[in-house]
Structures are given as C-alpha cells and as structure tokens.
Tab-separated table of C-alpha atoms in Angstrom:
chain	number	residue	atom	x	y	z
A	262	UNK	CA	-1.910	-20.521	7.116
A	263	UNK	CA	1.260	-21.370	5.054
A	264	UNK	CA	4.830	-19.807	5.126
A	265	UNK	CA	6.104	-18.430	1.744
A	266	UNK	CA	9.488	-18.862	0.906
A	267	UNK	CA	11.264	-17.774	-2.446
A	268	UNK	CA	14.696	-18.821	-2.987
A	269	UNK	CA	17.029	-17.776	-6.040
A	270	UNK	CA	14.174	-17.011	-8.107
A	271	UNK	CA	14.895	-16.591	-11.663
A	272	UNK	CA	13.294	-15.564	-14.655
A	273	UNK	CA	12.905	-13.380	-17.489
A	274	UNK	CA	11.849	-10.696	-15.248
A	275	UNK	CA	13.334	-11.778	-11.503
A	276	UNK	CA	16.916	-11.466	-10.599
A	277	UNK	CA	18.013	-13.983	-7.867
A	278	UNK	CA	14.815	-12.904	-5.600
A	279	UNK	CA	15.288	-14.440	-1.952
A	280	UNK	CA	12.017	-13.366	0.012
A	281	UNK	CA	9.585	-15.121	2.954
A	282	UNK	CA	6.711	-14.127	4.237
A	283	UNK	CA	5.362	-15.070	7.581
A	284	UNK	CA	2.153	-16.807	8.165
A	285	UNK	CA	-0.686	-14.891	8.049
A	286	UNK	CA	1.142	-12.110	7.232
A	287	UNK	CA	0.308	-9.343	5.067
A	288	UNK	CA	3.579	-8.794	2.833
A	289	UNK	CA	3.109	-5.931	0.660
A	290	UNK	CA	5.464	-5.840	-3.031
A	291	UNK	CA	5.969	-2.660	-3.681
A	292	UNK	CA	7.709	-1.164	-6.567
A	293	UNK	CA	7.518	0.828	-9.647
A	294	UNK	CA	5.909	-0.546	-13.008
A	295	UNK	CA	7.987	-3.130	-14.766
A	296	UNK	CA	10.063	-4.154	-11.669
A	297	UNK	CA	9.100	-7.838	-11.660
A	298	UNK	CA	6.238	-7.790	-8.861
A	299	UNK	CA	3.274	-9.457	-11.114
A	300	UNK	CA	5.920	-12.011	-12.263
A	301	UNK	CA	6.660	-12.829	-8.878
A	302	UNK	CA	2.886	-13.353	-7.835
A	303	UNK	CA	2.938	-15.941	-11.213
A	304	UNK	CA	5.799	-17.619	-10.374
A	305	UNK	CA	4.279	-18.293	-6.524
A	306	UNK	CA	1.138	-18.975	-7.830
A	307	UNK	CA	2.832	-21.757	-10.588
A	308	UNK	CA	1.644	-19.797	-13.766
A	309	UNK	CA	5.430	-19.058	-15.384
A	310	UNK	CA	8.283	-21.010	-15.451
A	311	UNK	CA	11.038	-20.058	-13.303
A	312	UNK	CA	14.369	-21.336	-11.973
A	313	UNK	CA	14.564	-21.316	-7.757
A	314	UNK	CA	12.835	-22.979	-4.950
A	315	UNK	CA	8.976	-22.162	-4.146
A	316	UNK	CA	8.253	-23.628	-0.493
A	317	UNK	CA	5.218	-23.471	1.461
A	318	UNK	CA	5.727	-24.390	4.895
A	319	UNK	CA	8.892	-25.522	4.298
A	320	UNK	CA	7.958	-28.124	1.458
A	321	UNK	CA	8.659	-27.311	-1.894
A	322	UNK	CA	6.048	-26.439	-4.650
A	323	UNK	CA	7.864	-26.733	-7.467
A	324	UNK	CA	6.466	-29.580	-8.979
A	325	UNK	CA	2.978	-29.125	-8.467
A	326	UNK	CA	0.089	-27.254	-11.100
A	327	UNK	CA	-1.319	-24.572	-10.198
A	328	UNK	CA	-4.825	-26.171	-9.238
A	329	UNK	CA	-2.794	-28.064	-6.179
A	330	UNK	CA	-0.938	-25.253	-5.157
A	331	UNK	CA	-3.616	-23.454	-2.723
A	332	UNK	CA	-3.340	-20.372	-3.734
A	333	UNK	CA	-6.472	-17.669	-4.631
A	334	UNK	CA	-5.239	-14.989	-7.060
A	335	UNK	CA	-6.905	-11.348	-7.749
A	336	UNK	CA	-5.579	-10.542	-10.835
A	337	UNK	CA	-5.156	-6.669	-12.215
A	338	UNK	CA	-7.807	-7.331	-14.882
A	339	UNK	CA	-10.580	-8.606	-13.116
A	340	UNK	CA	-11.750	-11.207	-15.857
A	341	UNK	CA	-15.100	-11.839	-14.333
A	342	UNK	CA	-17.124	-13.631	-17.157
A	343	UNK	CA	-19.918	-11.208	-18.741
A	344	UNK	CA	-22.123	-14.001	-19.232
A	345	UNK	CA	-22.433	-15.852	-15.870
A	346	UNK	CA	-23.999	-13.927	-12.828
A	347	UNK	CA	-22.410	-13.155	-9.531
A	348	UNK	CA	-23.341	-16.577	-7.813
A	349	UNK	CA	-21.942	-18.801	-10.783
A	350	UNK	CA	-18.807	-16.238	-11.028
A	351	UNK	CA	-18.079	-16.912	-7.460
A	352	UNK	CA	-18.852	-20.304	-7.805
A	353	UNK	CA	-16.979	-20.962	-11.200
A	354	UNK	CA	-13.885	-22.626	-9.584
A	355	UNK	CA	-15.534	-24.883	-7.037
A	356	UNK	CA	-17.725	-26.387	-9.648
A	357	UNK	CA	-14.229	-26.615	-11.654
A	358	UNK	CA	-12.699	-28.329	-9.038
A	359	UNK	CA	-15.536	-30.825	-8.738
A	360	UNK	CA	-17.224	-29.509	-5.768
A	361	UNK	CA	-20.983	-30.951	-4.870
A	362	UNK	CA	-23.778	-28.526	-5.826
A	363	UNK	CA	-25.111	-28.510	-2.616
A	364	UNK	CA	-21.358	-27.498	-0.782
A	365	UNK	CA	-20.555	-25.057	-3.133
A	366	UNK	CA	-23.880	-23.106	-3.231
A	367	UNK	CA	-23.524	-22.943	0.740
A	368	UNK	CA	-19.719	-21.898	0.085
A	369	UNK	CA	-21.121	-19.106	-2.029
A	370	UNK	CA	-23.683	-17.881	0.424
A	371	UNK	CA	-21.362	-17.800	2.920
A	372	UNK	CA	-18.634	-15.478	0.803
A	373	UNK	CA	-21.889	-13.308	-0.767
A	374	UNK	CA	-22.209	-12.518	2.978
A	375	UNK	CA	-18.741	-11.838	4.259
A	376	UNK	CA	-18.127	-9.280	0.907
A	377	UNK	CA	-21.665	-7.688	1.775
A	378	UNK	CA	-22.938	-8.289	-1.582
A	379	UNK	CA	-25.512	-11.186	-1.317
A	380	UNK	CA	-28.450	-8.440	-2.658
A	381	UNK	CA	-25.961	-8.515	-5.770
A	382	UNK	CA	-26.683	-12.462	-6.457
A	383	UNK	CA	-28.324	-12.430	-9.444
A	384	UNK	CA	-26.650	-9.705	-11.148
A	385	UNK	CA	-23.984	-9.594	-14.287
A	386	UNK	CA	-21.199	-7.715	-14.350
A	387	UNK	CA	-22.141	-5.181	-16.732
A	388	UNK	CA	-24.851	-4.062	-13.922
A	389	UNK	CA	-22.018	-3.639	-11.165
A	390	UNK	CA	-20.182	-0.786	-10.101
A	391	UNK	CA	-16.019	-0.712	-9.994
A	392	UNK	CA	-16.005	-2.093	-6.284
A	393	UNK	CA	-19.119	-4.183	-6.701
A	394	UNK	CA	-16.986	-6.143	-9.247
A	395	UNK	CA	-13.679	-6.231	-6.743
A	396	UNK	CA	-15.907	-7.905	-4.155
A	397	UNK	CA	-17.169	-10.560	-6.632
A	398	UNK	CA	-13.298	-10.974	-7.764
A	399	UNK	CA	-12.574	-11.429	-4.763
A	400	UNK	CA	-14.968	-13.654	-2.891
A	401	UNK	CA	-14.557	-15.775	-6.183
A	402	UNK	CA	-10.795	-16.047	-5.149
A	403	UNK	CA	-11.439	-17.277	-1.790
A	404	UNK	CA	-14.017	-20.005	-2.979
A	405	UNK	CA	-11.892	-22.574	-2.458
A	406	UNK	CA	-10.603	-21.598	0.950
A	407	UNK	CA	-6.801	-20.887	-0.263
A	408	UNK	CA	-3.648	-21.015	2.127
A	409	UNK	CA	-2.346	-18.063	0.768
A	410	UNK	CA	-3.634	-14.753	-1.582
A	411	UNK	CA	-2.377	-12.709	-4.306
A	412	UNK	CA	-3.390	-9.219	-4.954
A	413	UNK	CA	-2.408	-7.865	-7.674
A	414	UNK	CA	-2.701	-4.155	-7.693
A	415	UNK	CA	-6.062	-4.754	-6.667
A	416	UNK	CA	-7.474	-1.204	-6.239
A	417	UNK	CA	-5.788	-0.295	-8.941
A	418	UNK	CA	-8.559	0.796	-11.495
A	419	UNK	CA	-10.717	2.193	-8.960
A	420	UNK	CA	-11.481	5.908	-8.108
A	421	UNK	CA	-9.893	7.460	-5.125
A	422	UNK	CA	-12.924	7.018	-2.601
A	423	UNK	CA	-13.875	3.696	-3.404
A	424	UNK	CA	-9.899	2.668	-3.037
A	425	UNK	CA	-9.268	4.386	-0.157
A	426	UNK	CA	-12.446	2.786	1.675
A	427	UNK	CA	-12.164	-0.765	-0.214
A	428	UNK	CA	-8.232	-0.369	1.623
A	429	UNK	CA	-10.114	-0.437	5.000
A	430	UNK	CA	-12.395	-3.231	3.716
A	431	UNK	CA	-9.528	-5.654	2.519
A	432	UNK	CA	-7.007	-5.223	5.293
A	433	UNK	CA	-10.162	-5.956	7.794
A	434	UNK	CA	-10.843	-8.708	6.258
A	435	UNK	CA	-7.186	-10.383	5.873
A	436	UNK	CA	-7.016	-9.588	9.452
A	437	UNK	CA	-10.319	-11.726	10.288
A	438	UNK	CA	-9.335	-14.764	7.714
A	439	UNK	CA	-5.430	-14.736	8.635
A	440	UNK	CA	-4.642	-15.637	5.455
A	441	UNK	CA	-1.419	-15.396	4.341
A	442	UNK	CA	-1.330	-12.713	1.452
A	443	UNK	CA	0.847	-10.722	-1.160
A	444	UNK	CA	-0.304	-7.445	-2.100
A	445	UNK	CA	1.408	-5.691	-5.478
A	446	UNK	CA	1.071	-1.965	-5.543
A	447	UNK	CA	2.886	0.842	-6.676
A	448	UNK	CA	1.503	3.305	-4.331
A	449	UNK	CA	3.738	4.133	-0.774
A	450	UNK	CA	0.779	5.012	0.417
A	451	UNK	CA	-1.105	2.073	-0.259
A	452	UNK	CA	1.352	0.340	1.118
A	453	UNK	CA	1.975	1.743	4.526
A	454	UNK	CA	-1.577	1.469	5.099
A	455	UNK	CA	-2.201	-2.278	4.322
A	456	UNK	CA	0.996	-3.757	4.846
A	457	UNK	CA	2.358	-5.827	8.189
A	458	UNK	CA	5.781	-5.381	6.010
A	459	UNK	CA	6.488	-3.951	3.102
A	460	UNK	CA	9.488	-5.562	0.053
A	461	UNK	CA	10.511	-2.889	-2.290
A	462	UNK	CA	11.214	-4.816	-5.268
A	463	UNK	CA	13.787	-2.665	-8.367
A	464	UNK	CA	14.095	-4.190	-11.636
A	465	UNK	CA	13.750	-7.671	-10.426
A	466	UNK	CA	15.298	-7.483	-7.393
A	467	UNK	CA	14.477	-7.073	-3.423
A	468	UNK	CA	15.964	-4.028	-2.377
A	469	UNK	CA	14.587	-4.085	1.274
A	470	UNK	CA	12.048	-5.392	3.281
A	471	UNK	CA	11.069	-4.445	6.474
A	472	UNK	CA	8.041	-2.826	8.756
A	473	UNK	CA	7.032	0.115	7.027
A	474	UNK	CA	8.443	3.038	9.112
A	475	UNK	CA	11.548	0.982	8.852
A	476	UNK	CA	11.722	1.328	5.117
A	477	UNK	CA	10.508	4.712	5.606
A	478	UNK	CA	12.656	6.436	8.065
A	479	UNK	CA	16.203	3.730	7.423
A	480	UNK	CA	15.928	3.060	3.122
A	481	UNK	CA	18.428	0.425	2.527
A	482	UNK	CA	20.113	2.002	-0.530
A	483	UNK	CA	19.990	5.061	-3.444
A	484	UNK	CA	17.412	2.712	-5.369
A	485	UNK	CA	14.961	2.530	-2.499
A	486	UNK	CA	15.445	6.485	-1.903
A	487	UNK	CA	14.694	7.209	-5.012
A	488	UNK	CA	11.727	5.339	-5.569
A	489	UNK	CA	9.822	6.541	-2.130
A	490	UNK	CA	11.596	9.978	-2.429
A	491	UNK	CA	13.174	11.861	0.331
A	492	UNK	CA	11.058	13.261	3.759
A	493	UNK	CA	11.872	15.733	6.143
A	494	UNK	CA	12.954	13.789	8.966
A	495	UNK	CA	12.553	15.484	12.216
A	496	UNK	CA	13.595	14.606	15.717
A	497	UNK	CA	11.408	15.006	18.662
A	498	UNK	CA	12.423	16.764	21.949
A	499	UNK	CA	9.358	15.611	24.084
A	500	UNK	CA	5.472	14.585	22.884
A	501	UNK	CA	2.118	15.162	25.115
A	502	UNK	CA	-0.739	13.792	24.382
A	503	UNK	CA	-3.747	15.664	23.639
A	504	UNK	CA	-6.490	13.302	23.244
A	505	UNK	CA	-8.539	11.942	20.834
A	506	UNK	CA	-5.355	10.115	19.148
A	507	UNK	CA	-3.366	13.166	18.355
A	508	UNK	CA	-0.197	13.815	20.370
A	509	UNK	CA	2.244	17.426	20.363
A	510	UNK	CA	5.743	16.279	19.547
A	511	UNK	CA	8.272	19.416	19.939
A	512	UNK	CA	10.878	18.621	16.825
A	513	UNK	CA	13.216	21.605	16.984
A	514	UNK	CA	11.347	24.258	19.265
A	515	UNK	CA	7.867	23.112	16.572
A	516	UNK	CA	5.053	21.575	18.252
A	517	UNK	CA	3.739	19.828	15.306
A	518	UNK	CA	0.386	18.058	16.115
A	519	UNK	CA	-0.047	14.128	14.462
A	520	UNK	CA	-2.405	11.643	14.623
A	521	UNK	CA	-1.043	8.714	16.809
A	522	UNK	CA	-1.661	6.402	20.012
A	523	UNK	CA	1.558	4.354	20.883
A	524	UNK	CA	4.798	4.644	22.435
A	525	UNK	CA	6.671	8.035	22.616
A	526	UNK	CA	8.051	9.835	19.815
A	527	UNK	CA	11.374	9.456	18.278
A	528	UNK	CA	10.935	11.035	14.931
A	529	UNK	CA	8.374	12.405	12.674
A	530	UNK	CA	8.593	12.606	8.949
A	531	UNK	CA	6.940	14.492	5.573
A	532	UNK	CA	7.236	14.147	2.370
A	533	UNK	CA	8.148	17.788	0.564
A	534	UNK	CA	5.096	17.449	-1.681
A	535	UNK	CA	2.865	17.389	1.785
A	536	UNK	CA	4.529	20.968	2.867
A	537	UNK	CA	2.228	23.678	1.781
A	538	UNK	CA	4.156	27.029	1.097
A	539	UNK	CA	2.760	30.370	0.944
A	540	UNK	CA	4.070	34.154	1.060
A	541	UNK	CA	0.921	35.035	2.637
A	542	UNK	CA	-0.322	34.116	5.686
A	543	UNK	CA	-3.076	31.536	5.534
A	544	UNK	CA	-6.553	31.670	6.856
A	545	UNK	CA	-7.926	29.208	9.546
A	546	UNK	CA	-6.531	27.118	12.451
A	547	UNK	CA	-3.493	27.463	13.331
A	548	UNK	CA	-2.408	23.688	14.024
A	549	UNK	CA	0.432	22.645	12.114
A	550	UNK	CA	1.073	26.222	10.692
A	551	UNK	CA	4.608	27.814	11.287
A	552	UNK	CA	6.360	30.820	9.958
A	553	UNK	CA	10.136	30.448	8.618
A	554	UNK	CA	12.639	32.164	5.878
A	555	UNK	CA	13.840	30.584	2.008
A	556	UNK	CA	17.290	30.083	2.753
A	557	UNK	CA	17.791	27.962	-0.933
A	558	UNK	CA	15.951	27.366	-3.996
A	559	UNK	CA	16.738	24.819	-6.225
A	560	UNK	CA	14.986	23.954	-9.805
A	561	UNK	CA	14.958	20.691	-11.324
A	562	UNK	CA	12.984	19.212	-14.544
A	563	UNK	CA	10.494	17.815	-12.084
A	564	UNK	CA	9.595	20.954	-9.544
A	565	UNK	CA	11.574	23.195	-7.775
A	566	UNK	CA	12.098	22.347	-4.441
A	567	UNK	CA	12.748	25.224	-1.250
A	568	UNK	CA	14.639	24.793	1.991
A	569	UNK	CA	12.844	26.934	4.769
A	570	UNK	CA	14.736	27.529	8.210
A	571	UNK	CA	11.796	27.160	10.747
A	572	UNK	CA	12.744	27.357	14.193
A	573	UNK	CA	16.331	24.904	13.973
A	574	UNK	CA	14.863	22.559	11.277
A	575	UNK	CA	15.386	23.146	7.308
A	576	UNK	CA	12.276	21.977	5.849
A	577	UNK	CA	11.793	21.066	1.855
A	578	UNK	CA	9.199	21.907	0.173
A	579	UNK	CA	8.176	20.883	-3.023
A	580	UNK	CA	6.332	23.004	-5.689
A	581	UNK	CA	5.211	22.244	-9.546
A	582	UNK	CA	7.092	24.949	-11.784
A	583	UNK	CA	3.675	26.676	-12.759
A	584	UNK	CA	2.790	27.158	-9.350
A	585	UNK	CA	6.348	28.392	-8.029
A	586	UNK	CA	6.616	30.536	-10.971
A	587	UNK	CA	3.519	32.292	-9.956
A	588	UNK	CA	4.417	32.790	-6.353
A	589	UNK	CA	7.802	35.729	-7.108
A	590	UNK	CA	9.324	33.415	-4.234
A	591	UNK	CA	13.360	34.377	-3.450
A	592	UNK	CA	15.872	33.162	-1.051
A	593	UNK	CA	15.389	35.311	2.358
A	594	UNK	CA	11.437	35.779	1.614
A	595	UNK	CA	9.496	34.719	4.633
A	596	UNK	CA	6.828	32.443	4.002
A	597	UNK	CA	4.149	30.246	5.839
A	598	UNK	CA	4.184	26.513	5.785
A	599	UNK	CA	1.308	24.001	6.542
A	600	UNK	CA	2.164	20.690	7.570
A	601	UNK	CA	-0.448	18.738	6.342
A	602	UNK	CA	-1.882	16.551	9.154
A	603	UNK	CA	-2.648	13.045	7.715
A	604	UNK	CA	0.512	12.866	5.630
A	605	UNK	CA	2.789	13.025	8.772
A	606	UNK	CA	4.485	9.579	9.594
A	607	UNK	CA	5.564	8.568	13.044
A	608	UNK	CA	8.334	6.158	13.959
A	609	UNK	CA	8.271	5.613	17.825
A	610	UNK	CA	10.510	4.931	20.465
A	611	UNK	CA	10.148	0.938	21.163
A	612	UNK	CA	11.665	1.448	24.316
A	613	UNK	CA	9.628	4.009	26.185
C-alpha cells in the first residue's frame, strides 16, 4: 500500500500543511470543526484545487483526476443512492469504471461478505439501519480495491453503541486489508482508539503528530493543550500485575488499578471530567476510590474545576456549575474521588 506525502499544501482552508503517512498506516486527523481536515482529505483525494505537492510513493499526483488517483473515500454524508439496492450501490463505481459484469458481481460478493451484510443484498437504503448503511458506504468504497482510504468522520452520525462497536469493526478491518488510511474525527477518544498516529490539525495547520500517548502525555504547544484539554498526569513508583489485563501502579502512595498488558509503568493520566467527586462516601467497590481534602476551587464560564490533595498528588476535578452548586463544596472539605477505570491512559516505560 502507498506512502502519502503532503508538501506545502495550500488552499482556502490549509496553511502550508507538510504531513506523511506511512504505508498501511492508520493516520488519524484530528481537530476541531472548521480546522481544514475534510479539505485535506479533498485535496489528497484530487477533488479541490490546491497549491503543494501530493505524492504517493514518492511520485507525484498532482496531475492526475480523481478516477486515476486510487483512492476510496467515505464521505460524512453517506450519499448512497435511494433508488439502487445494496448490490448496485456497492457496485456503482466498478460498473463506472468499466468493469465486466461478471468481475464486478464477484467483487461485490466478496465485499457483501467481508462487511457481514450479504443477507442485506437486495435491500434499499430506506430499509437499513444507521450502521447497515456505513457498511454499504463502505464496502462501496473499497470496490475498486484502492491504495489508500479516506474516512471522513465516519461514525459521525451514529448513536453511541453502534459507534463505539462499528470503531472495533473498522480498525479490524484496516488491520486485515493494510490499507493505507486517513481517518477525520473530532473526538480524542475516537482517536486514541483507532489511530497508529494521530495529526492534530488547528485552523489549517499541523500542530503535532505523533503516537497517541505521545500527543497525550508531551502536547507540542498551547493550541494542542487546549484542544485535548489538560489531564492529571501522575507518576508511578512501582506497578504489579494483577491479572486479567489490569495492573496496580502506586502514583504517589495511590494504587490506582488500569486496564493494561505491556511494559512497566511510567505515568498514568485522567482527564478532570473522568474524576468523580463526592462529599459522601460512595457505595460499592472500592477500586479506584480514594479519600483527599479541596485545597482550591476555581470557577470559570465552562465548570468549576477543584484541586484535591490525595496522598502527594493534587488531582482536578471537573464539575458542571449546576451540579457543583448543589454539592455546598468549600476549600478544606474532604471529599471522595472515583477514578473512573476505562478513562485512565497509560504511557509506558519503553525501556523496561
């Protein structure tokens, strides 16, 4: 699978963009609305002008249409025609491109089967569910066996469930093809799951790009810190493991349990949104659950956010106002604070 490589790209929307992405990679664009990601996905796939270098493999793709540039593309709107069934929507752009009826009807059978939908054949769109009609979007952008992908926001429209397991579906399934592939979202946590690395793109620009507990734990700049927000960072003493992929790392005299299987420990991190705060002790286990005192408060127009000495680590926590101003929380009030399991993040020590 191809190489991408984006040099001085320039547009309306893009602001000297320099990027590559590996083959077979999964490169994930991540940034807020607005910031130039779809118009980057155009530009690659040869749908807007632009002023720059496109290269696949090292040879430029400047010159060539769209049609010749082997690329499948997901958009955000799905566009699947209403009047054409899910066979002839998959097989729309093989026909297009002159394929025999015989080849493409196998090609179809063959991408029915790998999106698990071939009992959806005959159907139109209007009889298929929100990630019924992502699978047919997407099997109909890898008819033609592209070099490279583009998803653009792809799980975007869909509810939380059917993202969160389509997620698991998609990065499977990249994995098996090996196709190179550019994922738009605005979600961090979309993008820490799917991505091999992640480019945080701000108002037409690439900020950073790295692995994503590399853009997580060392953000480049202010821009990149305030679009993922700022985590509790912890360091970690020691870590045991206790089976079943969850491991004890001691971060400042807390044992704070997280789900991992690796190398040891360096840090841990959590967002202050994933710190649960109450004045009252909580009911139920007592993994993750520590005791500490407010020592600050601080309101902004967004939440108010409080510092909690736990052991030798200040922890943030971050509260709406409605729910803060129902809690009669002060500075020096002992409280209880969950760390909530799956939100934890890891970064490990390469070296151990």
């Amino acid at each position: 699978m191809p190489a991408i490589e984006l040099r001085g790209i320039h547009n309306y929307a893009c602001r000297g963009v320099n990027l590559q992405v590996l083959p077979g990679e999964l490169l994930v664009l991540l940034g807020p609305n607005g910031a130039g990601k779809t118009t980057l996905l155009n530009v690659i796939a040869g749908l807007i002008e632009y002023e720059g270098a496109v290269l696949f493999d090292g040879v430029s793709v400047d010159g060539l249409p769209p049609q010749r540039r082997g690329v499948g593309y997901l958009f955000q709107n799905l566009v699947l025609f209403p009047h054409l069934d899910v066979a002839s929507n998959v097989a729309y752009g093989l026909r297009a491109r002159g394929w025999p009826r015989e080849k493409a009807e196998a090609r179809v059978e063959e991408l029915l089967a790998l999106m698990r939908i071939e009992h959806l054949v005959s159907r139109y769109p209007r009889h298929l569910s929100g990630g019924e009609m992502q699978r047919v979007a997407l099997a109909r952008a890898l008819a033609p066996s592209p070099g490279i992908l583009l998803l653009d926001e792809p799980l975007n429209s869909l509810d939380l469930q059917t993202s969160r397991y389509l997620r698991v579906e998609l990065k499977q399934l990249q994995r098996r093809l090996g196709i190179t592939t550019l994922y738009v979202t605005h979600e961090l946590a979309e993008a820490e799951e799917m991505a091999d690395r992640v480019a945080v793109i701000q108002e037409g620009r690439i900020e950073q790009v790295g692995k994503p507990e590399e853009v997580f734990f060392w953000p480049a700049n202010e821009k990149v810190v305030a679009f993922i927000g700022t985590p509790n960072i912890l360091q970690c003493d020691s870590t045991r493991s206790l089976g079943h992929g969850l491991v004890e790392a001691t971060c400042g005299g807390l044992p704070v349990v997280v789900p991992h299987e690796g190398n040891a420990i360096r840090r841990i991190a959590l967002f202050p949104r994933d710190v649960y705060v109450s004045p009252m002790k909580p009911p139920g286990p007592k993994v993750n659950r520590f005791k500490g005192a407010i020592s600050g408060i601080r309101v902004s127009l967004e939440s108010v956010r409080l510092t909690v000495k736990v052991g030798g680590n200040q922890i943030v926590a971050e509260l709406p106002h409605h729910i803060f101003e129902g809690t009669g929380l002060e500075v020096g009030q002992e409280v209880f604070l969950i760390f909530k399991l799956k939100r934890i993040r890891v970064c490990e020590d390469a070296g151990q």
